[in-house]
GROMACS .gro file of C-alpha atoms in nm:
model
  470
    1MET     CA    1  13.255   8.916  12.281
    2THR     CA    2  13.111   9.262  12.216
    3ASN     CA    3  13.492   9.417  12.208
    4LEU     CA    4  13.466   9.248  11.825
    5PRO     CA    5  13.800   9.374  11.564
    6SER     CA    6  13.657   9.565  11.308
    7VAL     CA    7  13.859   9.679  10.880
    8SER     CA    8  13.944   9.972  11.000
    9GLN     CA    9  13.816  10.275  10.825
   10PRO     CA   10  14.089  10.387  10.542
   11TYR     CA   11  14.074   9.994  10.442
   12GLU     CA   12  13.668   9.996  10.396
   13ASN     CA   13  13.663  10.259  10.185
   14ASP     CA   14  14.009  10.138  10.037
   15ILE     CA   15  13.735   9.797   9.915
   16VAL     CA   16  13.479  10.053   9.835
   17HIS     CA   17  13.673  10.236   9.636
   18GLN     CA   18  13.893   9.954   9.456
   19LEU     CA   19  13.473   9.796   9.366
   20LEU     CA   20  13.346  10.118   9.221
   21ALA     CA   21  13.698  10.165   9.035
   22ASP     CA   22  13.635   9.794   8.877
   23GLU     CA   23  13.169   9.816   8.820
   24PRO     CA   24  13.135  10.187   8.850
   25ALA     CA   25  12.804  10.083   8.737
   26LEU     CA   26  12.749  10.003   9.073
   27LEU     CA   27  12.643  10.367   9.173
   28SER     CA   28  12.565  10.526   8.825
   29SER     CA   29  12.232  10.274   8.726
   30LEU     CA   30  11.966  10.495   8.925
   31ASP     CA   31  11.937  10.703   8.621
   32PHE     CA   32  11.605  10.602   8.555
   33GLY     CA   33  11.473  10.945   8.374
   34PRO     CA   34  11.434  11.232   8.606
   35CYS     CA   35  11.045  11.090   8.818
   36VAL     CA   36  11.198  10.768   8.960
   37GLN     CA   37  11.394  10.804   9.261
   38GLN     CA   38  11.573  10.553   9.490
   39GLY     CA   39  11.333  10.543   9.797
   40LYS     CA   40  10.987  10.602   9.933
   41GLY     CA   41  10.819  10.852   9.904
   42ALA     CA   42  10.468  11.014   9.962
   43GLY     CA   43  10.169  10.893   9.873
   44ALA     CA   44   9.993  10.487   9.839
   45SER     CA   45  10.216  10.160   9.765
   46LEU     CA   46  10.208   9.927   9.512
   47LEU     CA   47  10.349   9.625   9.662
   48ILE     CA   48  10.528   9.276   9.393
   49GLY     CA   49  10.609   9.012   9.565
   50ASP     CA   50  10.724   8.843   9.216
   51GLN     CA   51  10.995   8.576   9.242
   52SER     CA   52  10.965   8.421   8.950
   53GLU     CA   53  11.282   8.659   8.846
   54ILE     CA   54  11.550   8.501   9.060
   55SER     CA   55  11.791   8.238   8.857
   56LEU     CA   56  11.614   7.896   8.821
   57LEU     CA   57  11.275   7.992   9.042
   58GLY     CA   58  11.075   8.036   8.722
   59ASN     CA   59  10.838   7.760   8.834
   60ALA     CA   60  10.767   7.984   9.173
   61ALA     CA   61  10.452   8.121   8.963
   62GLN     CA   62  10.283   7.776   8.981
   63LEU     CA   63  10.318   7.924   9.435
   64GLN     CA   64  10.054   8.223   9.527
   65LEU     CA   65  10.409   8.289   9.703
   66ASP     CA   66  10.325   8.638   9.543
   67PHE     CA   67  10.018   8.676   9.777
   68ARG     CA   68  10.320   8.750  10.095
   69MET     CA   69  10.351   9.152   9.982
   70ALA     CA   70  10.052   9.201  10.090
   71LEU     CA   71  10.097   9.153  10.399
   72LEU     CA   72  10.235   9.473  10.470
   73ALA     CA   73  10.058   9.664  10.288
   74GLN     CA   74   9.857   9.966  10.455
   75PRO     CA   75   9.520  10.113  10.359
   76GLY     CA   76   9.515  10.273  10.037
   77ASP     CA   77   9.763  10.081   9.877
   78LEU     CA   78   9.813   9.866   9.542
   79MET     CA   79   9.909   9.507   9.563
   80LEU     CA   80  10.024   9.323   9.267
   81VAL     CA   81   9.940   8.974   9.191
   82ARG     CA   82   9.961   8.695   9.002
   83ARG     CA   83   9.659   8.465   9.006
   84PRO     CA   84   9.389   8.654   9.351
   85ASP     CA   85   9.249   8.524   9.593
   86LYS     CA   86   8.924   8.627   9.687
   87ALA     CA   87   8.899   8.459  10.020
   88PHE     CA   88   9.277   8.543  10.045
   89GLU     CA   89   9.193   8.927  10.040
   90ASP     CA   90   8.911   8.848  10.272
   91TYR     CA   91   9.144   8.664  10.533
   92LEU     CA   92   9.376   9.030  10.524
   93ALA     CA   93   9.087   9.157  10.551
   94ASP     CA   94   8.847   8.986  10.841
   95TYR     CA   95   9.145   8.910  11.054
   96LEU     CA   96   9.455   9.079  11.014
   97GLY     CA   97   9.276   9.419  10.915
   98LEU     CA   98   9.435   9.471  10.648
   99THR     CA   99   9.127   9.687  10.483
  100GLY     CA  100   9.141  10.002  10.146
  101MET     CA  101   9.413   9.741   9.955
  102VAL     CA  102   9.370   9.787   9.550
  103PHE     CA  103   9.428   9.373   9.436
  104LEU     CA  104   9.600   9.423   8.990
  105GLY     CA  105   9.560   9.011   8.962
  106GLY     CA  106   9.796   8.961   8.615
  107ASP     CA  107   9.771   8.676   8.354
  108ALA     CA  108   9.810   8.310   8.640
  109LYS     CA  109   9.920   8.152   8.227
  110ASP     CA  110  10.218   8.360   8.159
  111ILE     CA  111  10.522   8.239   8.432
  112GLY     CA  112  10.725   8.600   8.330
  113PRO     CA  113  10.768   8.873   8.501
  114LEU     CA  114  10.516   8.998   8.732
  115ALA     CA  115  10.594   9.401   8.728
  116ASN     CA  116  10.671   9.294   8.278
  117GLN     CA  117  10.329   9.221   8.240
  118ALA     CA  118  10.208   9.509   8.461
  119ARG     CA  119  10.410   9.772   8.187
  120ARG     CA  120  10.162   9.622   7.903
  121SER     CA  121   9.849   9.612   8.112
  122ASP     CA  122   9.585   9.888   8.076
  123THR     CA  123   9.429   9.867   8.385
  124ALA     CA  124   9.705   9.847   8.589
  125VAL     CA  125   9.896  10.119   8.431
  126ALA     CA  126   9.626  10.322   8.494
  127ALA     CA  127   9.521  10.220   8.844
  128CYS     CA  128   9.905  10.321   8.909
  129VAL     CA  129   9.889  10.620   8.707
  130SER     CA  130   9.551  10.717   8.939
  131ALA     CA  131   9.714  10.623   9.282
  132ALA     CA  132   9.988  10.814   9.216
  133ALA     CA  133   9.847  11.111   9.068
  134LYS     CA  134   9.588  11.129   9.331
  135ALA     CA  135   9.772  11.120   9.614
  136GLY     CA  136  10.142  11.315   9.388
  137GLY     CA  137  10.335  11.037   9.466
  138LEU     CA  138  10.364  10.621   9.484
  139THR     CA  139  10.611  10.448   9.608
  140ILE     CA  140  10.696  10.076   9.451
  141GLN     CA  141  10.811   9.811   9.744
  142SER     CA  142  10.850   9.529   9.547
  143TYR     CA  143  11.054   9.145   9.662
  144LEU     CA  144  11.312   9.240   9.391
  145THR     CA  145  11.391   9.522   9.291
  146THR     CA  146  11.471   9.415   8.859
  147GLY     CA  147  11.550   9.636   8.576
  148HIS     CA  148  11.139   9.520   8.534
  149VAL     CA  149  11.063   9.674   8.860
  150TRP     CA  150  11.282  10.034   8.770
  151ARG     CA  151  11.122  10.044   8.444
  152LEU     CA  152  10.768   9.995   8.563
  153ALA     CA  153  10.835  10.312   8.764
  154ARG     CA  154  10.963  10.519   8.473
  155MET     CA  155  10.608  10.441   8.313
  156ILE     CA  156  10.368  10.570   8.581
  157GLY     CA  157  10.547  10.896   8.710
  158GLN     CA  158  10.644  10.978   8.331
  159ARG     CA  159  10.246  10.926   8.303
  160ALA     CA  160  10.104  11.079   8.633
  161GLN     CA  161  10.422  11.379   8.586
  162CYS     CA  162  10.481  11.285   8.989
  163LEU     CA  163  10.794  11.072   9.202
  164VAL     CA  164  10.766  10.730   9.181
  165HIS     CA  165  11.021  10.617   9.510
  166VAL     CA  166  11.119  10.255   9.411
  167SER     CA  167  11.241  10.073   9.762
  168GLY     CA  168  11.446   9.889   9.688
  169PRO     CA  169  11.835   9.854   9.510
  170SER     CA  170  11.938   9.900   9.160
  171PRO     CA  171  11.968   9.625   8.929
  172ARG     CA  172  12.303   9.609   8.900
  173ILE     CA  173  12.404   9.628   9.298
  174MET     CA  174  12.108   9.339   9.319
  175ARG     CA  175  12.277   9.129   9.095
  176ARG     CA  176  12.567   9.151   9.258
  177THR     CA  177  12.470   9.129   9.587
  178ASN     CA  178  12.317   8.749   9.480
  179ASP     CA  179  12.546   8.664   9.326
  180LYS     CA  180  12.657   8.350   9.535
  181LEU     CA  181  13.092   8.424   9.406
  182TRP     CA  182  13.047   8.813   9.421
  183PHE     CA  183  12.970   8.807   9.783
  184ALA     CA  184  13.227   8.562   9.923
  185GLN     CA  185  13.466   8.762   9.733
  186LEU     CA  186  13.378   8.995   9.952
  187ALA     CA  187  13.326   8.862  10.258
  188ARG     CA  188  13.643   8.761  10.260
  189GLN     CA  189  13.768   9.074  10.130
  190ILE     CA  190  13.665   9.237  10.482
  191ILE     CA  191  13.669   8.958  10.823
  192GLY     CA  192  13.938   8.731  10.668
  193ARG     CA  193  14.023   8.476  10.370
  194ASP     CA  194  13.825   8.217  10.645
  195ALA     CA  195  13.477   8.416  10.619
  196THR     CA  196  13.386   8.175  10.431
  197PRO     CA  197  13.490   7.774  10.371
  198PRO     CA  198  13.652   7.765  10.065
  199THR     CA  199  13.436   7.801   9.677
  200MET     CA  200  13.608   7.896   9.372
  201ALA     CA  201  13.401   8.026   9.022
  202ALA     CA  202  13.391   7.679   8.723
  203TYR     CA  203  13.398   7.891   8.365
  204GLY     CA  204  13.329   7.622   8.187
  205PRO     CA  205  13.246   7.260   8.259
  206ALA     CA  206  13.625   7.124   8.247
  207ALA     CA  207  13.701   7.321   8.472
  208ALA     CA  208  13.376   7.261   8.663
  209THR     CA  209  13.507   6.894   8.700
  210GLY     CA  210  13.860   6.944   8.740
  211LEU     CA  211  13.812   7.198   9.023
  212VAL     CA  212  13.568   6.881   9.170
  213LYS     CA  213  13.751   6.646   9.191
  214ARG     CA  214  14.031   6.877   9.308
  215LEU     CA  215  13.808   6.949   9.650
  216SER     CA  216  13.721   6.689   9.692
  217ARG     CA  217  14.061   6.522   9.739
  218THR     CA  218  14.073   6.669  10.088
  219SER     CA  219  13.723   6.773  10.229
  220ALA     CA  220  13.414   6.538  10.264
  221TYR     CA  221  13.128   6.682  10.075
  222VAL     CA  222  13.165   6.928   9.754
  223VAL     CA  223  12.932   7.123   9.654
  224VAL     CA  224  12.880   7.347   9.277
  225LYS     CA  225  12.590   7.579   9.273
  226VAL     CA  226  12.406   7.833   9.056
  227PRO     CA  227  12.575   8.145   9.211
  228ASP     CA  228  12.234   8.319   9.131
  229SER     CA  229  12.028   8.103   9.251
  230ALA     CA  230  11.772   8.116   9.585
  231GLY     CA  231  11.673   7.840   9.873
  232SER     CA  232  11.940   7.572   9.762
  233VAL     CA  233  11.806   7.559   9.380
  234GLY     CA  234  12.057   7.491   9.206
  235ASN     CA  235  12.228   7.309   9.495
  236ILE     CA  236  12.431   7.015   9.325
  237ARG     CA  237  12.573   6.765   9.638
  238LEU     CA  238  12.871   6.534   9.601
  239GLN     CA  239  13.029   6.287   9.864
  240SER     CA  240  13.398   6.381   9.773
  241ALA     CA  241  13.470   5.968   9.835
  242ALA     CA  242  13.247   5.847   9.547
  243ILE     CA  243  13.421   6.162   9.289
  244ARG     CA  244  13.799   6.011   9.367
  245THR     CA  245  13.752   5.696   9.179
  246THR     CA  246  13.496   5.845   8.914
  247PRO     CA  247  13.670   5.908   8.555
  248SER     CA  248  13.631   6.303   8.467
  249ALA     CA  249  13.442   6.269   8.191
  250VAL     CA  250  13.153   6.031   8.384
  251LEU     CA  251  13.195   6.384   8.631
  252HIS     CA  252  13.192   6.595   8.385
  253GLN     CA  253  12.813   6.431   8.193
  254PHE     CA  254  12.698   6.385   8.591
  255LEU     CA  255  12.685   6.803   8.693
  256ARG     CA  256  12.534   6.905   8.309
  257GLN     CA  257  12.266   6.647   8.340
  258ARG     CA  258  12.211   6.747   8.730
  259LEU     CA  259  12.190   7.170   8.679
  260HIS     CA  260  12.019   7.052   8.282
  261ALA     CA  261  11.754   6.890   8.498
  262VAL     CA  262  11.637   7.172   8.813
  263GLY     CA  263  11.681   7.472   8.400
  264TRP     CA  264  12.039   7.499   8.449
  265ARG     CA  265  12.188   7.729   8.122
  266ASP     CA  266  12.511   7.633   8.038
  267THR     CA  267  12.592   7.990   8.198
  268TYR     CA  268  12.890   8.021   8.388
  269PRO     CA  269  13.069   8.095   8.587
  270ILE     CA  270  12.896   7.794   8.863
  271LEU     CA  271  13.042   7.786   9.143
  272VAL     CA  272  13.238   7.456   9.318
  273GLY     CA  273  13.320   7.503   9.661
  274VAL     CA  274  13.342   7.264  10.018
  275TRP     CA  275  13.034   7.179  10.159
  276ASP     CA  276  13.054   7.228  10.529
  277ALA     CA  277  13.025   6.896  10.773
  278GLN     CA  278  12.933   6.893  11.121
  279VAL     CA  279  12.703   7.157  11.059
  280THR     CA  280  12.498   7.267  11.435
  281CYS     CA  281  12.346   7.566  11.305
  282SER     CA  282  12.210   7.852  10.958
  283PRO     CA  283  12.209   8.047  11.130
  284SER     CA  284  12.034   8.454  10.927
  285VAL     CA  285  12.143   8.798  11.021
  286GLN     CA  286  11.851   9.050  10.900
  287LEU     CA  287  11.894   9.318  10.776
  288TRP     CA  288  11.818   9.720  10.690
  289ILE     CA  289  12.035   9.868  10.470
  290PRO     CA  290  11.922  10.289  10.481
  291LEU     CA  291  12.062  10.508  10.187
  292ALA     CA  292  12.334  10.638  10.289
  293ALA     CA  293  12.290  10.987  10.458
  294GLU     CA  294  11.987  10.876  10.629
  295GLY     CA  295  12.161  10.703  10.861
  296PRO     CA  296  12.413  10.334  10.905
  297PRO     CA  297  12.219   9.982  10.883
  298VAL     CA  298  12.037   9.773  11.142
  299VAL     CA  299  12.102   9.472  11.197
  300ASP     CA  300  11.706   9.361  11.301
  301GLY     CA  301  11.756   8.987  11.386
  302VAL     CA  302  11.890   8.675  11.408
  303PHE     CA  303  11.682   8.430  11.281
  304GLU     CA  304  11.765   8.046  11.261
  305GLN     CA  305  11.697   7.923  10.859
  306HIS     CA  306  11.488   7.556  10.938
  307VAL     CA  307  11.650   7.363  10.625
  308ARG     CA  308  11.582   6.989  10.520
  309GLY     CA  309  11.742   6.770  10.306
  310THR     CA  310  12.114   6.723  10.138
  311ILE     CA  311  12.089   7.089  10.025
  312GLY     CA  312  11.978   7.264  10.305
  313SER     CA  313  11.601   7.351  10.152
  314PHE     CA  314  11.461   7.651  10.391
  315VAL     CA  315  11.123   7.518  10.532
  316GLY     CA  316  11.077   7.819  10.759
  317GLY     CA  317  11.285   7.954  11.096
  318ALA     CA  318  11.303   8.071  11.458
  319PRO     CA  319  11.461   8.394  11.691
  320SER     CA  320  11.810   8.276  11.717
  321ARG     CA  321  11.908   8.111  12.022
  322LEU     CA  322  12.268   8.097  12.061
  323PRO     CA  323  12.519   8.219  12.320
  324GLN     CA  324  12.452   8.550  12.276
  325GLY     CA  325  12.831   8.601  12.208
  326ILE     CA  326  12.862   8.395  11.840
  327GLN     CA  327  12.483   8.608  11.811
  328THR     CA  328  12.709   8.897  11.873
  329GLN     CA  329  12.997   8.743  11.633
  330LEU     CA  330  12.740   8.809  11.372
  331GLY     CA  331  12.597   9.077  11.389
  332HIS     CA  332  12.931   9.242  11.388
  333GLU     CA  333  13.070   9.072  11.095
  334ALA     CA  334  12.678   9.083  10.832
  335MET     CA  335  12.785   9.540  10.977
  336GLN     CA  336  13.059   9.561  10.842
  337ILE     CA  337  13.022   9.459  10.527
  338ALA     CA  338  12.705   9.599  10.510
  339ARG     CA  339  12.878   9.968  10.528
  340VAL     CA  340  13.099   9.830  10.196
  341LEU     CA  341  12.651   9.780  10.069
  342GLN     CA  342  12.586  10.104  10.156
  343LYS     CA  343  12.853  10.265  10.000
  344VAL     CA  344  12.901  10.096   9.610
  345GLY     CA  345  12.495  10.166   9.638
  346TYR     CA  346  12.298   9.957   9.843
  347TYR     CA  347  11.906  10.009   9.995
  348GLY     CA  348  11.647   9.833  10.085
  349ARG     CA  349  11.621   9.550  10.258
  350CYS     CA  350  11.837   9.238  10.250
  351SER     CA  351  12.007   8.910  10.482
  352MET     CA  352  12.261   8.704  10.475
  353ASP     CA  353  12.292   8.351  10.577
  354ALA     CA  354  12.617   8.164  10.721
  355VAL     CA  355  12.644   7.812  10.923
  356ILE     CA  356  12.790   7.726  11.227
  357CYS     CA  357  13.028   7.413  11.198
  358GLN     CA  358  13.274   7.288  11.409
  359ASN     CA  359  13.528   7.141  11.156
  360ALA     CA  360  13.636   7.464  11.034
  361GLN     CA  361  13.968   7.651  11.133
  362PRO     CA  362  14.100   7.692  11.476
  363GLY     CA  363  13.910   8.021  11.617
  364ARG     CA  364  13.647   8.015  11.305
  365ALA     CA  365  13.334   7.873  11.367
  366ILE     CA  366  13.143   8.119  11.120
  367HIS     CA  367  13.119   8.081  10.776
  368TRP     CA  368  12.919   8.265  10.521
  369ILE     CA  369  12.742   8.126  10.261
  370GLU     CA  370  12.550   8.394  10.107
  371CYS     CA  371  12.336   8.736  10.002
  372ASN     CA  372  12.046   8.813   9.999
  373GLY     CA  373  11.915   9.116   9.860
  374ARG     CA  374  11.539   9.112   9.875
  375TRP     CA  375  11.280   9.084  10.117
  376GLY     CA  376  11.261   8.669  10.216
  377GLY     CA  377  11.138   8.443  10.438
  378VAL     CA  378  11.216   8.488  10.755
  379SER     CA  379  11.238   8.949  10.643
  380ILE     CA  380  10.820   8.986  10.572
  381PRO     CA  381  10.734   8.766  10.888
  382MET     CA  382  10.996   8.915  11.056
  383THR     CA  383  10.832   9.265  10.921
  384VAL     CA  384  10.479   9.124  10.969
  385ALA     CA  385  10.505   9.004  11.335
  386GLN     CA  386  10.696   9.363  11.469
  387ARG     CA  387  10.384   9.553  11.252
  388LEU     CA  388  10.111   9.272  11.414
  389THR     CA  389  10.263   9.308  11.735
  390GLY     CA  390  10.442   9.663  11.776
  391GLY     CA  391  10.747   9.498  11.975
  392HIS     CA  392  10.988   9.186  11.895
  393PRO     CA  393  10.731   8.860  11.925
  394ALA     CA  394  10.844   8.456  11.959
  395LEU     CA  395  10.756   8.313  11.670
  396SER     CA  396  10.824   8.016  11.410
  397ILE     CA  397  10.792   8.041  11.072
  398MET     CA  398  10.677   7.751  10.841
  399GLN     CA  399  10.778   7.773  10.446
  400ASP     CA  400  10.677   7.386  10.235
  401VAL     CA  401  10.552   7.244  10.010
  402LEU     CA  402  10.320   6.961  10.133
  403PRO     CA  403  10.201   6.665   9.841
  404GLU     CA  404  10.081   6.507  10.148
  405VAL     CA  405   9.772   6.762  10.181
  406HIS     CA  406   9.499   6.964   9.946
  407LEU     CA  407   9.401   7.314  10.058
  408ASP     CA  408   9.299   7.559   9.917
  409THR     CA  409   9.233   7.911  10.141
  410ARG     CA  410   8.908   7.874  10.269
  411ARG     CA  411   8.964   7.487  10.377
  412LEU     CA  412   9.290   7.630  10.592
  413ILE     CA  413   9.088   7.929  10.721
  414ASN     CA  414   8.812   7.692  10.905
  415CYS     CA  415   9.029   7.373  11.005
  416THR     CA  416   9.267   7.605  11.213
  417GLN     CA  417   9.018   7.911  11.238
  418ASP     CA  418   9.065   7.890  11.667
  419LEU     CA  419   9.379   8.007  11.613
  420LEU     CA  420   9.413   8.248  11.391
  421LEU     CA  421   9.548   8.608  11.544
  422GLN     CA  422   9.307   8.846  11.503
  423VAL     CA  423   9.304   9.263  11.507
  424GLY     CA  424   9.147   9.430  11.822
  425HIS     CA  425   9.155   9.083  11.969
  426ARG     CA  426   9.395   8.819  11.955
  427ARG     CA  427   9.753   8.909  12.031
  428SER     CA  428   9.889   8.562  11.876
  429GLY     CA  429   9.812   8.346  11.726
  430LEU     CA  430   9.862   8.192  11.314
  431VAL     CA  431   9.853   8.401  11.070
  432ILE     CA  432   9.824   8.336  10.710
  433LEU     CA  433  10.130   8.428  10.475
  434SER     CA  434  10.021   8.341  10.110
  435PRO     CA  435   9.658   8.058   9.999
  436PRO     CA  436   9.759   7.731  10.028
  437ASP     CA  437   9.689   7.603   9.681
  438ALA     CA  438   9.949   7.427   9.473
  439PRO     CA  439   9.962   7.197   9.152
  440ARG     CA  440  10.191   6.940   9.413
  441GLY     CA  441  10.002   6.907   9.707
  442ALA     CA  442   9.958   7.203   9.958
  443SER     CA  443  10.131   7.510   9.989
  444LEU     CA  444  10.140   7.604  10.375
  445ASN     CA  445  10.339   7.941  10.461
  446LEU     CA  446  10.279   8.033  10.798
  447LEU     CA  447  10.327   8.249  11.062
  448ALA     CA  448  10.289   8.185  11.471
  449ILE     CA  449  10.327   8.432  11.704
  450ALA     CA  450  10.336   8.390  12.106
  451GLN     CA  451  10.484   8.539  12.407
  452GLN     CA  452  10.709   8.265  12.464
  453GLN     CA  453  10.960   8.099  12.164
  454ASP     CA  454  10.824   7.704  12.275
  455ASP     CA  455  10.496   7.812  12.196
  456ALA     CA  456  10.493   7.931  11.869
  457ASP     CA  457  10.659   7.650  11.783
  458ARG     CA  458  10.369   7.411  11.896
  459LEU     CA  459  10.116   7.647  11.719
  460ILE     CA  460  10.308   7.557  11.395
  461GLU     CA  461  10.311   7.152  11.533
  462GLU     CA  462   9.944   7.165  11.572
  463VAL     CA  463   9.807   7.333  11.230
  464LEU     CA  464  10.058   7.052  11.063
  465ALA     CA  465   9.870   6.752  11.262
  466ARG     CA  466   9.569   6.922  11.204
  467VAL     CA  467   9.601   6.953  10.790
  468ARG     CA  468   9.703   6.540  10.725
  469ALA     CA  469   9.417   6.494  10.995
  470PRO     CA  470   9.228   6.189  10.794
   0.00000   0.00000   0.00000
């Protein structure tokens, strides 16, 4: 499958032209003043791993996944975290050689955006201004580049009187790419109407109920999604056989209760679509989309996501073992979408998720589900593994909460000390991506690096056995 059809250049340009005509702010929303510029610049970086601004993920502030971005740091960089963890900072220095970083702590009791907290913190602003002024610049690398991040860049740049770069998309295009409805429409425009499962927008409660009823007549499962959330939070999977006989008023009340239970605040539209049955794999294409002047988008890898439960919660991943033809097609189609995104102003890390399903239309096994216009649970460890080894090793990723296990950073290190990768000593082994302590059990975010994929998978299994042992 090397000679795959491509969208013609004129048609691709027509799509770009229409997107920009419908929403000119996709290109014009980068005006944060003369001291702020998109891209990467001189000097140190300020890393921000906060994911609490993703819709329905406010409880992310209770975990410490924001530390993951610290593994992308260089000496002299600054790292903004919600609550410091000295033991994890020591682990980064002692095992991974990540020294010379400055950790800036936020307010652990404040679940608001970390970038906004930093703007109100004299200590954080002074540290960033000092670093920027000393080097003649600063780059903010943030998990998610919201308006709060861009405004923080403007504050630092104005006070330091130098240029601050933001390595990521504008707030406007970031919101669009993370919107499952917007992405589904784009994928169908570029690839064809069968590029996604049937996906519709409901602009009110009655419309949502009606669409669910309608789709239940022709499919085994229907899904309702909050379109701008992530990690399957906000997904409600419904069995069609039960829906068909449920009165509309009862179904309407049920949907509202389920959505409110995960934090939904009556915002529309919501997504109503077909949930593919007979899914054999959930691949994710990892991309880097540079500035247009720097070249075309790059496919960094195709991964298989490990998911669990009826709504497909992400719990890890590994490099794809799909047939090469399918991987080629996934990369090709993702590149077609990425080229359009680049032309409407997207820059930075990006990934696109799909499913491989046996019951799709003849000749169409791939259904695109969503785009992640940000760093993520695969792209961070993938990049870390490449930095640590200088290549593309076998790796396995785990990101899960174990309610029955209670660990802090020191206990996890003691439990796995002989397995840990250590720069300068062992090029393979276990990497701890974030502190494990969580309000309800242990939040294990781990990366196993090995020469062979089976060895990486076994390493994760060994860690699980150890932490679960009495």
